[in-house]
PDB file of C-alpha atoms in Angstrom:
ATOM      1  CA  MET A 602      -0.088  -0.511  -8.548  1.00 72.00           C
ATOM      2  CA  ILE A 603      -3.853   0.032  -8.433  1.00 76.00           C
ATOM      3  CA  ASP A 604      -4.538  -2.007 -11.578  1.00 85.00           C
ATOM      4  CA  ALA A 605      -2.429  -5.008 -10.637  1.00 89.00           C
ATOM      5  CA  ASP A 606      -4.328  -8.289 -10.098  1.00 93.00           C
ATOM      6  CA  THR A 607      -2.260  -9.212  -7.012  1.00 96.00           C
ATOM      7  CA  LEU A 608       0.252  -7.214  -4.954  1.00 96.00           C
ATOM      8  CA  VAL A 609       2.564  -8.640  -2.328  1.00 97.00           C
ATOM      9  CA  VAL A 610       3.669  -6.641   0.770  1.00 96.00           C
ATOM     10  CA  LEU A 611       7.066  -7.609   2.109  1.00 96.00           C
ATOM     11  CA  ASP A 612       8.180  -6.808   5.653  1.00 95.00           C
ATOM     12  CA  GLY A 613      11.749  -7.754   6.623  1.00 95.00           C
ATOM     13  CA  GLY A 614      12.083  -9.925   3.565  1.00 96.00           C
ATOM     14  CA  ARG A 615       8.946 -11.941   4.404  1.00 97.00           C
ATOM     15  CA  VAL A 616       5.542 -11.899   2.824  1.00 98.00           C
ATOM     16  CA  ARG A 617       3.244  -9.947   5.096  1.00 97.00           C
ATOM     17  CA  ALA A 618       0.158  -9.805   2.957  1.00 98.00           C
ATOM     18  CA  ARG A 619      -1.024 -10.292  -0.612  1.00 97.00           C
ATOM     19  CA  GLY A 620      -4.136  -9.228  -2.448  1.00 97.00           C
ATOM     20  CA  SER A 621      -5.600  -6.526  -4.740  1.00 95.00           C
ATOM     21  CA  HIS A 622      -5.090  -2.847  -3.983  1.00 94.00           C
ATOM     22  CA  GLY A 623      -8.557  -2.596  -2.464  1.00 94.00           C
ATOM     23  CA  GLU A 624      -8.129  -5.771  -0.340  1.00 96.00           C
ATOM     24  CA  LEU A 625      -4.768  -4.595   1.016  1.00 97.00           C
ATOM     25  CA  LEU A 626      -6.119  -1.089   1.815  1.00 96.00           C
ATOM     26  CA  ALA A 627      -8.908  -2.808   3.838  1.00 97.00           C
ATOM     27  CA  THR A 628      -6.695  -5.338   5.673  1.00 97.00           C
ATOM     28  CA  ASP A 629      -3.034  -4.178   5.977  1.00 97.00           C
ATOM     29  CA  ALA A 630      -1.937  -1.108   7.920  1.00 97.00           C
ATOM     30  CA  LEU A 631       1.584  -1.183   6.400  1.00 96.00           C
ATOM     31  CA  TYR A 632       0.225  -1.039   2.868  1.00 96.00           C
ATOM     32  CA  ARG A 633      -2.105   1.794   3.820  1.00 96.00           C
ATOM     33  CA  GLU A 634       0.901   3.729   5.319  1.00 95.00           C
ATOM     34  CA  LEU A 635       2.811   3.153   2.110  1.00 93.00           C
ATOM     35  CA  VAL A 636      -0.020   4.339  -0.113  1.00 93.00           C
ATOM     36  CA  GLU A 637      -0.487   7.458   1.966  1.00 93.00           C
ATOM     37  CA  ALA A 638       3.213   8.209   1.906  1.00 92.00           C
ATOM     38  CA  LEU A 639       3.252   7.893  -1.804  1.00 90.00           C
ATOM     39  CA  ARG A 640       0.281  10.241  -2.084  1.00 87.00           C
ATOM     40  CA  ILE A 641       1.917  12.838   0.053  1.00 84.00           C
ATOM     41  CA  SER A 642       5.209  12.694  -1.863  1.00 83.00           C
ATOM     42  CA  ALA A 643       3.328  13.023  -5.148  1.00 80.00           C
ATOM     43  CA  ASP A 644       1.437  16.060  -3.783  1.00 72.00           C
ATOM     44  CA  PRO A 645       3.448  17.898  -1.085  1.00 64.00           C
ATOM     45  CA  GLN A 646       0.520  20.437  -0.750  1.00 66.00           C
ATOM     46  CA  GLN A 647      -1.452  17.663   1.090  1.00 56.00           C
ATOM     47  CA  VAL A 648       0.838  17.837   4.178  1.00 49.00           C
TER      48      VAL A 648
END
């Protein structure tokens, strides 16, 4: 995901945002929440 040129964030079947990993982290709260949830599920000790 981090190395992709462009990512698309869908919400309810509609495009909510698009951009690089860094751009989406900076501009889209839903994307940040997803990344954080994936981090926690990958390392349950972070909870």
